[in-house]
């Protein structure tokens, strides 16, 4: 217990939010150093993960470690990148929304490695199948390919990403990784043709030359020695002890095959890499006029005439015509390098697109994604050029997004929980972002203007324009604008920006050329003649047809960066901040000055202040209660009520003061770290007390076990005796009850009753469910069955409403009249009757005034057929308490007293025709009514019940006679057919054709 309580002092605090001196940078660094010394390279600030590069292998990335962190509460285990990855994954699944993980830090801080670890974790932790394994293999194998073509050794890092990479991993609703997509940003193409001292070109060049097979190199015209290639020796460090190009070559070739590149694609891709190397060995001589001519000895099989035209002449417009103008030697070298950069840059874009094709998921169902942003860290070299300017601008934008999203998420959490928000002071770097990207005023706009204006624009004229427009900006200074002291550290061709991470001096040399990055038109034309299909795809025939000048590199990068910001702002953000422990890549060394600088420019102190915002700790009630419930008798071992009430009971028992905590809607907020530490210390003590109780319980369990072992022979003997009695009882079960079978028969009775209890019929109509009883229970079973039936009947009757009862009574009458007699009766059973089919407001007012004293009981629309011509007439049939009325709008066409109603007749078929027979006591009395009613069963049932004529409704086969008037009869003939019809027949009868009913 004592060791557990003092461990915190030795290894530091796992979450900086719990740091008492959270405003102290010194305390922050001291905690980082404590943990780093113990090889604890991960620390949290809330859900943000800080990772300090140890520059050595640590045994914390095994399959066992992955299993340990799968599905575990984020703060339950020590900080780890697997914990972050798992929490992002399960949050995505539970909330069904999109997330991204922003991995940032200096070059060499371990960003690329962090990205790999997250990908590897998802590859192991996600569900597995043949298809899903293929997708995951391709995602994993895209890493070594992109590193080979996009990473290089720099002064600070042997595997520095020289491009930005954003990868979306797509998951379906089951959490399966089903696809992916990669976006790349600003490949450092200038590295293809130039490297600083101590740096290398992209890895793939060295891997091909050092690791390529003899046949392949011979086919490509290459030699197995990097010193033969001008583009590979400028940094004077082709061979690096920490890089094994031969092994990496095998890894890349294997990865390309896994990603589904065919042999032809791979051959053409390496052909492009070889062509770039050959391009670097092309040299130029000057003729007598100073114009460039090719040294053909260096062409190595390239067609001399074509390359000569491409690299020694340029097309220019003269009097609306295109003519060839010769290059100077400098122009030719520029054209050669521009072509090499263009070929490599476009091939890299093609490569990313091909990888995306292999990762594409064509299923149109909605996907959730987790994005991984592994982008260049803030860079400060001895000489900083256009590339560093773009990279650092990118980091400014990400820092701006980081602060916005952090503040937004924290403020939203406080508001959602009903906790007062305390404003946090932080440096808003929008002023620096505007300095770089503002329209018409920013550095990129000024650079673009210089690139596009007529005349001789140079890097120095660009610098002069910057001085004109930004002379008073607090974050911009040049040699001309600086004071005397600052001027000493600035060259005349430099400008200095005060970034959020500190000052960076940029040399403007090369800014114009690198921003233009243009190819002469005739060079593009020559590229389209290439037989390499990748080159043809990278230089399409439609390109360049437009007269509009293409966007500059800086503008392209700014626009792609803005699109990236749009992608990120609609996703939930998670952060991994990578720190370099020292500049010498030395294990165990913690350079406090260097780490302090990174902590400052990564904004970690601001993030901590935002995260604290008055409260050191916040957890959901369920999580807090689950962990600390053992500290309060009222909540241990189980709290049955609302979690918030349980937490309130718990903290009151622990003696929390009102100013130490607040209760939100779903979480508890604890203000001071010391409050939580006191709780945690009490929990450590409690755990040991619980362990003692568990030990006591276990010892008791062991003692009981020993007792059972000693008692076992007696139990076995008793069991055997019971077994024998059971067998004897079974064999004598049919005999009269005796000592031998009484116990068995009791068992049979009990067993039958238990089974019967679980298998009783559910309805009165269920006649088959009742279990067949054993002979000894036959009489009892019958009594129980009758009782159960009576109980179900009683329950059913009590549950019938007055409305339902009336319905059933009507249906009983209908059944008595029509069941088994009329074909359409079975289909009417399930159709409930209604009180009336015509509301009183739909009956004419004059009719209502005439018959209102008789009280209308039921109304229904009918079609009345004339007695002589059988012409159909729409009418309303109204049943009152005293008579039947046939109504046409405002006129009562016929009234039949129930006394005069002899009865009604219908056919046995599926038609809806009925004849109401009227007693003709008066010569003026109209005859019988021939009616067609869609609700025949309902109408006749209502009539039978109101007029008490149940016995007067007849179902007739064939024909029905009716009286037209006294002593004059008519007839209705019924038959079946395909379609229902009613018409006057040649015999003068009304012919009714009813549809055939399949079964009665």
GROMACS .gro file of N, CA, C and O in nm, residues 194-297:
model
  416
  194UNK      N    1   1.824   1.916  -5.543
  194UNK     CA    2   1.922   1.980  -5.455
  194UNK      C    3   1.901   1.936  -5.311
  194UNK      O    4   1.788   1.932  -5.262
  195UNK      N    5   2.012   1.904  -5.242
  195UNK     CA    6   2.007   1.871  -5.100
  195UNK      C    7   2.116   1.949  -5.028
  195UNK      O    8   2.225   1.967  -5.080
  196UNK      N    9   2.083   1.993  -4.906
  196UNK     CA   10   2.183   2.061  -4.824
  196UNK      C   11   2.286   1.959  -4.773
  196UNK      O   12   2.262   1.837  -4.774
  197UNK      N   13   2.397   2.010  -4.725
  197UNK     CA   14   2.502   1.924  -4.673
  197UNK      C   15   2.447   1.844  -4.553
  197UNK      O   16   2.383   1.898  -4.464
  198UNK      N   17   2.474   1.712  -4.554
  198UNK     CA   18   2.426   1.627  -4.447
  198UNK      C   19   2.286   1.573  -4.469
  198UNK      O   20   2.231   1.507  -4.381
  199UNK      N   21   2.228   1.601  -4.587
  199UNK     CA   22   2.094   1.553  -4.615
  199UNK      C   23   2.095   1.466  -4.741
  199UNK      O   24   2.191   1.466  -4.818
  200UNK      N   25   1.986   1.391  -4.761
  200UNK     CA   26   1.978   1.302  -4.877
  200UNK      C   27   1.853   1.335  -4.960
  200UNK      O   28   1.763   1.404  -4.915
  201UNK      N   29   1.852   1.280  -5.080
  201UNK     CA   30   1.734   1.285  -5.166
  201UNK      C   31   1.629   1.188  -5.109
  201UNK      O   32   1.651   1.126  -5.004
  202UNK      N   33   1.517   1.173  -5.176
  202UNK     CA   34   1.414   1.081  -5.129
  202UNK      C   35   1.469   0.937  -5.124
  202UNK      O   36   1.549   0.895  -5.206
  203UNK      N   37   1.422   0.860  -5.024
  203UNK     CA   38   1.475   0.726  -4.999
  203UNK      C   39   1.475   0.637  -5.123
  203UNK      O   40   1.566   0.557  -5.143
  204UNK      N   41   1.371   0.649  -5.208
  204UNK     CA   42   1.353   0.552  -5.316
  204UNK      C   43   1.471   0.549  -5.412
  204UNK      O   44   1.505   0.443  -5.466
  205UNK      N   45   1.537   0.664  -5.432
  205UNK     CA   46   1.654   0.668  -5.523
  205UNK      C   47   1.766   0.577  -5.471
  205UNK      O   48   1.823   0.499  -5.546
  206UNK      N   49   1.794   0.587  -5.342
  206UNK     CA   50   1.903   0.508  -5.283
  206UNK      C   51   1.862   0.360  -5.273
  206UNK      O   52   1.945   0.271  -5.292
  207UNK      N   53   1.734   0.337  -5.245
  207UNK     CA   54   1.687   0.198  -5.237
  207UNK      C   55   1.700   0.129  -5.372
  207UNK      O   56   1.742   0.012  -5.380
  208UNK      N   57   1.665   0.200  -5.479
  208UNK     CA   58   1.674   0.142  -5.614
  208UNK      C   59   1.818   0.112  -5.652
  208UNK      O   60   1.851   0.003  -5.699
  209UNK      N   61   1.907   0.209  -5.630
  209UNK     CA   62   2.048   0.192  -5.671
  209UNK      C   63   2.118   0.088  -5.585
  209UNK      O   64   2.191   0.002  -5.636
  210UNK      N   65   2.092   0.090  -5.452
  210UNK     CA   66   2.163  -0.001  -5.361
  210UNK      C   67   2.098  -0.140  -5.354
  210UNK      O   68   2.168  -0.240  -5.340
  211UNK      N   69   1.966  -0.145  -5.367
  211UNK     CA   70   1.898  -0.272  -5.347
  211UNK      C   71   1.845  -0.338  -5.472
  211UNK      O   72   1.806  -0.455  -5.469
  212UNK      N   73   1.841  -0.262  -5.583
  212UNK     CA   74   1.784  -0.315  -5.705
  212UNK      C   75   1.859  -0.437  -5.757
  212UNK      O   76   1.982  -0.445  -5.748
  213UNK      N   77   1.788  -0.532  -5.818
  213UNK     CA   78   1.849  -0.652  -5.873
  213UNK      C   79   1.933  -0.615  -5.996
  213UNK      O   80   1.905  -0.517  -6.065
  214UNK      N   81   2.033  -0.697  -6.024
  214UNK     CA   82   2.125  -0.668  -6.134
  214UNK      C   83   2.049  -0.654  -6.266
  214UNK      O   84   2.077  -0.563  -6.345
  215UNK      N   85   1.957  -0.744  -6.295
  215UNK     CA   86   1.882  -0.740  -6.421
  215UNK      C   87   1.803  -0.610  -6.433
  215UNK      O   88   1.796  -0.549  -6.540
  216UNK      N   89   1.741  -0.572  -6.323
  216UNK     CA   90   1.661  -0.449  -6.325
  216UNK      C   91   1.749  -0.327  -6.350
  216UNK      O   92   1.717  -0.241  -6.433
  217UNK      N   93   1.862  -0.319  -6.278
  217UNK     CA   94   1.951  -0.204  -6.295
  217UNK      C   95   2.006  -0.199  -6.437
  217UNK      O   96   2.019  -0.090  -6.497
  218UNK      N   97   2.041  -0.316  -6.492
  218UNK     CA   98   2.091  -0.319  -6.630
  218UNK      C   99   1.984  -0.271  -6.728
  218UNK      O  100   2.011  -0.194  -6.818
  219UNK      N  101   1.860  -0.314  -6.704
  219UNK     CA  102   1.750  -0.272  -6.791
  219UNK      C  103   1.728  -0.121  -6.782
  219UNK      O  104   1.694  -0.056  -6.883
  220UNK      N  105   1.748  -0.064  -6.663
  220UNK     CA  106   1.726   0.080  -6.643
  220UNK      C  107   1.851   0.162  -6.674
  220UNK      O  108   1.847   0.287  -6.667
  221UNK      N  109   1.964   0.096  -6.708
  221UNK     CA  110   2.087   0.167  -6.738
  221UNK      C  111   2.152   0.228  -6.616
  221UNK      O  112   2.220   0.331  -6.626
  222UNK      N  113   2.133   0.167  -6.499
  222UNK     CA  114   2.187   0.221  -6.375
  222UNK      C  115   2.305   0.137  -6.325
  222UNK      O  116   2.315   0.018  -6.357
  223UNK      N  117   2.391   0.202  -6.247
  223UNK     CA  118   2.502   0.133  -6.182
  223UNK      C  119   2.478   0.128  -6.033
  223UNK      O  120   2.413   0.216  -5.975
  224UNK      N  121   2.535   0.023  -5.969
  224UNK     CA  122   2.509   0.000  -5.826
  224UNK      C  123   2.603   0.085  -5.741
  224UNK      O  124   2.679   0.034  -5.660
  225UNK      N  125   2.596   0.216  -5.761
  225UNK     CA  126   2.681   0.306  -5.683
  225UNK      C  127   2.619   0.445  -5.688
  225UNK      O  128   2.609   0.507  -5.795
  226UNK      N  129   2.576   0.496  -5.574
  226UNK     CA  130   2.507   0.626  -5.572
  226UNK      C  131   2.600   0.741  -5.610
  226UNK      O  132   2.552   0.847  -5.652
  227UNK      N  133   2.732   0.720  -5.600
  227UNK     CA  134   2.827   0.829  -5.630
  227UNK      C  135   2.827   0.867  -5.779
  227UNK      O  136   2.880   0.971  -5.816
  228UNK      N  137   2.768   0.782  -5.865
  228UNK     CA  138   2.766   0.811  -6.008
  228UNK      C  139   2.653   0.908  -6.046
  228UNK      O  140   2.643   0.944  -6.163
  229UNK      N  141   2.569   0.950  -5.949
  229UNK     CA  142   2.451   1.028  -5.985
  229UNK      C  143   2.452   1.163  -5.913
  229UNK      O  144   2.456   1.171  -5.790
  230UNK      N  145   2.450   1.266  -5.997
  230UNK     CA  146   2.464   1.403  -5.948
  230UNK      C  147   2.355   1.439  -5.847
  230UNK      O  148   2.381   1.512  -5.752
  231UNK      N  149   2.233   1.388  -5.868
  231UNK     CA  150   2.122   1.423  -5.778
  231UNK      C  151   2.130   1.351  -5.644
  231UNK      O  152   2.048   1.378  -5.556
  232UNK      N  153   2.228   1.261  -5.623
  232UNK     CA  154   2.234   1.184  -5.499
  232UNK      C  155   2.355   1.217  -5.412
  232UNK      O  156   2.367   1.161  -5.303
  233UNK      N  157   2.444   1.302  -5.459
  233UNK     CA  158   2.571   1.320  -5.387
  233UNK      C  159   2.589   1.460  -5.332
  233UNK      O  160   2.691   1.489  -5.268
  234UNK      N  161   2.492   1.549  -5.352
  234UNK     CA  162   2.512   1.688  -5.311
  234UNK      C  163   2.522   1.703  -5.160
  234UNK      O  164   2.592   1.790  -5.110
  235UNK      N  165   2.451   1.616  -5.086
  235UNK     CA  166   2.456   1.626  -4.939
  235UNK      C  167   2.574   1.554  -4.879
  235UNK      O  168   2.597   1.562  -4.757
  236UNK      N  169   2.650   1.480  -4.962
  236UNK     CA  170   2.770   1.407  -4.919
  236UNK      C  171   2.741   1.310  -4.804
  236UNK      O  172   2.821   1.297  -4.711
  237UNK      N  173   2.626   1.245  -4.810
  237UNK     CA  174   2.596   1.143  -4.708
  237UNK      C  175   2.504   1.038  -4.768
  237UNK      O  176   2.399   1.007  -4.712
  238UNK      N  177   2.546   0.982  -4.882
  238UNK     CA  178   2.462   0.882  -4.949
  238UNK      C  179   2.437   0.762  -4.861
  238UNK      O  180   2.328   0.703  -4.862
  239UNK      N  181   2.538   0.721  -4.786
  239UNK     CA  182   2.524   0.604  -4.699
  239UNK      C  183   2.511   0.648  -4.554
  239UNK      O  184   2.593   0.725  -4.505
  240UNK      N  185   2.405   0.601  -4.488
  240UNK     CA  186   2.379   0.637  -4.347
  240UNK      C  187   2.368   0.507  -4.268
  240UNK      O  188   2.297   0.414  -4.307
  241UNK      N  189   2.439   0.500  -4.156
  241UNK     CA  190   2.445   0.374  -4.079
  241UNK      C  191   2.309   0.331  -4.027
  241UNK      O  192   2.282   0.212  -4.015
  242UNK      N  193   2.222   0.426  -3.999
  242UNK     CA  194   2.091   0.391  -3.941
  242UNK      C  195   1.988   0.352  -4.047
  242UNK      O  196   1.876   0.316  -4.013
  243UNK      N  197   2.026   0.361  -4.175
  243UNK     CA  198   1.932   0.330  -4.283
  243UNK      C  199   1.986   0.212  -4.364
  243UNK      O  200   2.099   0.217  -4.414
  244UNK      N  201   1.906   0.107  -4.378
  244UNK     CA  202   1.944  -0.009  -4.458
  244UNK      C  203   1.863  -0.006  -4.588
  244UNK      O  204   1.751  -0.056  -4.595
  245UNK      N  205   1.923   0.054  -4.691
  245UNK     CA  206   1.851   0.073  -4.817
  245UNK      C  207   1.816  -0.059  -4.884
  245UNK      O  208   1.711  -0.071  -4.949
  246UNK      N  209   1.901  -0.160  -4.870
  246UNK     CA  210   1.875  -0.289  -4.935
  246UNK      C  211   1.751  -0.356  -4.875
  246UNK      O  212   1.664  -0.406  -4.947
  247UNK      N  213   1.743  -0.358  -4.742
  247UNK     CA  214   1.624  -0.417  -4.678
  247UNK      C  215   1.498  -0.337  -4.708
  247UNK      O  216   1.390  -0.393  -4.731
  248UNK      N  217   1.513  -0.204  -4.707
  248UNK     CA  218   1.397  -0.118  -4.734
  248UNK      C  219   1.347  -0.139  -4.877
  248UNK      O  220   1.227  -0.129  -4.904
  249UNK      N  221   1.442  -0.166  -4.971
  249UNK     CA  222   1.403  -0.194  -5.110
  249UNK      C  223   1.311  -0.317  -5.117
  249UNK      O  224   1.208  -0.315  -5.183
  250UNK      N  225   1.345  -0.422  -5.044
  250UNK     CA  226   1.263  -0.543  -5.043
  250UNK      C  227   1.125  -0.514  -4.984
  250UNK      O  228   1.022  -0.563  -5.033
  251UNK      N  229   1.124  -0.434  -4.877
  251UNK     CA  230   0.996  -0.399  -4.814
  251UNK      C  231   0.906  -0.323  -4.910
  251UNK      O  232   0.786  -0.350  -4.920
  252UNK      N  233   0.964  -0.228  -4.984
  252UNK     CA  234   0.886  -0.146  -5.077
  252UNK      C  235   0.831  -0.232  -5.190
  252UNK      O  236   0.714  -0.221  -5.229
  253UNK      N  237   0.915  -0.321  -5.246
  253UNK     CA  238   0.868  -0.406  -5.356
  253UNK      C  239   0.754  -0.496  -5.309
  253UNK      O  240   0.655  -0.515  -5.379
  254UNK      N  241   0.768  -0.551  -5.190
  254UNK     CA  242   0.662  -0.636  -5.135
  254UNK      C  243   0.535  -0.556  -5.112
  254UNK      O  244   0.424  -0.601  -5.142
  255UNK      N  245   0.552  -0.433  -5.059
  255UNK     CA  246   0.436  -0.348  -5.032
  255UNK      C  247   0.362  -0.313  -5.160
  255UNK      O  248   0.238  -0.312  -5.164
  256UNK      N  249   0.434  -0.284  -5.267
  256UNK     CA  250   0.370  -0.250  -5.394
  256UNK      C  251   0.284  -0.366  -5.445
  256UNK      O  252   0.175  -0.345  -5.498
  257UNK      N  253   0.332  -0.488  -5.428
  257UNK     CA  254   0.255  -0.604  -5.474
  257UNK      C  255   0.131  -0.624  -5.387
  257UNK      O  256   0.025  -0.660  -5.437
  258UNK      N  257   0.144  -0.599  -5.255
  258UNK     CA  258   0.029  -0.612  -5.165
  258UNK      C  259  -0.078  -0.508  -5.198
  258UNK      O  260  -0.198  -0.536  -5.196
  259UNK      N  261  -0.033  -0.387  -5.234
  259UNK     CA  262  -0.127  -0.278  -5.267
  259UNK      C  263  -0.191  -0.302  -5.403
  259UNK      O  264  -0.275  -0.227  -5.447
  260UNK      N  265  -0.150  -0.407  -5.473
  260UNK     CA  266  -0.212  -0.447  -5.600
  260UNK      C  267  -0.157  -0.370  -5.720
  260UNK      O  268  -0.229  -0.344  -5.815
  261UNK      N  269  -0.030  -0.332  -5.715
  261UNK     CA  270   0.037  -0.280  -5.833
  261UNK      C  271   0.080  -0.401  -5.917
  261UNK      O  272   0.141  -0.495  -5.863
  262UNK      N  273   0.050  -0.400  -6.046
  262UNK     CA  274   0.095  -0.512  -6.128
  262UNK      C  275   0.240  -0.491  -6.172
  262UNK      O  276   0.298  -0.383  -6.154
  263UNK      N  277   0.299  -0.594  -6.231
  263UNK     CA  278   0.442  -0.590  -6.267
  263UNK      C  279   0.470  -0.477  -6.366
  263UNK      O  280   0.575  -0.411  -6.358
  264UNK      N  281   0.376  -0.450  -6.456
  264UNK     CA  282   0.395  -0.344  -6.555
  264UNK      C  283   0.401  -0.207  -6.489
  264UNK      O  284   0.487  -0.125  -6.520
  265UNK      N  285   0.308  -0.182  -6.394
  265UNK     CA  286   0.308  -0.054  -6.321
  265UNK      C  287   0.439  -0.035  -6.246
  265UNK      O  288   0.497   0.074  -6.247
  266UNK      N  289   0.484  -0.140  -6.178
  266UNK     CA  290   0.608  -0.130  -6.099
  266UNK      C  291   0.727  -0.102  -6.191
  266UNK      O  292   0.812  -0.017  -6.161
  267UNK      N  293   0.731  -0.171  -6.306
  267UNK     CA  294   0.842  -0.150  -6.401
  267UNK      C  295   0.844  -0.006  -6.451
  267UNK      O  296   0.949   0.059  -6.454
  268UNK      N  297   0.727   0.047  -6.489
  268UNK     CA  298   0.720   0.185  -6.539
  268UNK      C  299   0.751   0.285  -6.429
  268UNK      O  300   0.814   0.389  -6.457
  269UNK      N  301   0.709   0.257  -6.305
  269UNK     CA  302   0.736   0.349  -6.194
  269UNK      C  303   0.886   0.359  -6.168
  269UNK      O  304   0.940   0.469  -6.155
  270UNK      N  305   0.955   0.245  -6.164
  270UNK     CA  306   1.100   0.250  -6.142
  270UNK      C  307   1.172   0.307  -6.264
  270UNK      O  308   1.281   0.365  -6.251
  271UNK      N  309   1.110   0.292  -6.381
  271UNK     CA  310   1.167   0.355  -6.500
  271UNK      C  311   1.170   0.506  -6.486
  271UNK      O  312   1.265   0.573  -6.528
  272UNK      N  313   1.065   0.562  -6.424
  272UNK     CA  314   1.061   0.707  -6.401
  272UNK      C  315   1.169   0.749  -6.302
  272UNK      O  316   1.238   0.850  -6.322
  273UNK      N  317   1.186   0.671  -6.194
  273UNK     CA  318   1.290   0.703  -6.095
  273UNK      C  319   1.428   0.702  -6.163
  273UNK      O  320   1.511   0.792  -6.142
  274UNK      N  321   1.452   0.602  -6.247
  274UNK     CA  322   1.581   0.595  -6.318
  274UNK      C  323   1.597   0.713  -6.413
  274UNK      O  324   1.707   0.770  -6.425
  275UNK      N  325   1.488   0.753  -6.481
  275UNK     CA  326   1.499   0.864  -6.576
  275UNK      C  327   1.536   0.994  -6.506
  275UNK      O  328   1.607   1.077  -6.560
  276UNK      N  329   1.486   1.012  -6.382
  276UNK     CA  330   1.521   1.133  -6.305
  276UNK      C  331   1.671   1.131  -6.272
  276UNK      O  332   1.739   1.234  -6.284
  277UNK      N  333   1.722   1.014  -6.233
  277UNK     CA  334   1.866   1.004  -6.205
  277UNK      C  335   1.948   1.035  -6.330
  277UNK      O  336   2.049   1.105  -6.324
  278UNK      N  337   1.907   0.979  -6.444
  278UNK     CA  338   1.978   1.009  -6.569
  278UNK      C  339   1.968   1.156  -6.604
  278UNK      O  340   2.065   1.216  -6.655
  279UNK      N  341   1.852   1.217  -6.576
  279UNK     CA  342   1.833   1.359  -6.606
  279UNK      C  343   1.935   1.443  -6.532
  279UNK      O  344   1.990   1.540  -6.584
  280UNK      N  345   1.961   1.405  -6.404
  280UNK     CA  346   2.059   1.481  -6.326
  280UNK      C  347   2.200   1.473  -6.383
  280UNK      O  348   2.284   1.559  -6.354
  281UNK      N  349   2.230   1.372  -6.462
  281UNK     CA  350   2.364   1.357  -6.521
  281UNK      C  351   2.374   1.419  -6.660
  281UNK      O  352   2.476   1.406  -6.726
  282UNK      N  353   2.267   1.484  -6.705
  282UNK     CA  354   2.273   1.556  -6.834
  282UNK      C  355   2.346   1.688  -6.812
  282UNK      O  356   2.309   1.766  -6.724
  283UNK      N  357   2.450   1.714  -6.893
  283UNK     CA  358   2.531   1.836  -6.880
  283UNK      C  359   2.520   1.918  -7.007
  283UNK      O  360   2.487   1.867  -7.115
  284UNK      N  361   2.552   2.046  -6.995
  284UNK     CA  362   2.542   2.138  -7.109
  284UNK      C  363   2.676   2.210  -7.129
  284UNK      O  364   2.745   2.244  -7.033
  285UNK      N  365   2.708   2.231  -7.253
  285UNK     CA  366   2.823   2.314  -7.290
  285UNK      C  367   2.772   2.439  -7.357
  285UNK      O  368   2.659   2.442  -7.408
  286UNK      N  369   2.852   2.544  -7.360
  286UNK     CA  370   2.812   2.667  -7.427
  286UNK      C  371   2.877   2.676  -7.564
  286UNK      O  372   2.994   2.643  -7.581
  287UNK      N  373   2.799   2.723  -7.665
  287UNK     CA  374   2.861   2.743  -7.797
  287UNK      C  375   2.926   2.880  -7.802
  287UNK      O  376   2.937   2.951  -7.701
  288UNK      N  377   2.967   2.923  -7.919
  288UNK     CA  378   3.041   3.050  -7.932
  288UNK      C  379   2.957   3.170  -7.893
  288UNK      O  380   3.009   3.274  -7.852
  289UNK      N  381   2.823   3.156  -7.903
  289UNK     CA  382   2.735   3.268  -7.867
  289UNK      C  383   2.685   3.256  -7.722
  289UNK      O  384   2.605   3.338  -7.679
  290UNK      N  385   2.731   3.155  -7.652
  290UNK     CA  386   2.688   3.138  -7.513
  290UNK      C  387   2.559   3.059  -7.498
  290UNK      O  388   2.506   3.047  -7.387
  291UNK      N  389   2.508   3.004  -7.609
  291UNK     CA  390   2.386   2.924  -7.601
  291UNK      C  391   2.420   2.781  -7.561
  291UNK      O  392   2.525   2.728  -7.594
  292UNK      N  393   2.325   2.717  -7.492
  292UNK     CA  394   2.347   2.582  -7.440
  292UNK      C  395   2.336   2.478  -7.550
  292UNK      O  396   2.247   2.484  -7.635
  293UNK      N  397   2.430   2.381  -7.547
  293UNK     CA  398   2.421   2.264  -7.634
  293UNK      C  399   2.440   2.142  -7.546
  293UNK      O  400   2.511   2.145  -7.446
  294UNK      N  401   2.371   2.032  -7.584
  294UNK     CA  402   2.378   1.911  -7.503
  294UNK      C  403   2.509   1.839  -7.519
  294UNK      O  404   2.564   1.831  -7.630
  295UNK      N  405   2.559   1.791  -7.405
  295UNK     CA  406   2.671   1.698  -7.409
  295UNK      C  407   2.612   1.560  -7.430
  295UNK      O  408   2.564   1.496  -7.339
  296UNK      N  409   2.611   1.513  -7.556
  296UNK     CA  410   2.537   1.392  -7.592
  296UNK      C  411   2.592   1.267  -7.526
  296UNK      O  412   2.526   1.165  -7.521
  297UNK      N  413   2.714   1.274  -7.473
  297UNK     CA  414   2.771   1.155  -7.408
  297UNK      C  415   2.692   1.117  -7.283
  297UNK      O  416   2.701   1.005  -7.234
   0.00000   0.00000   0.00000
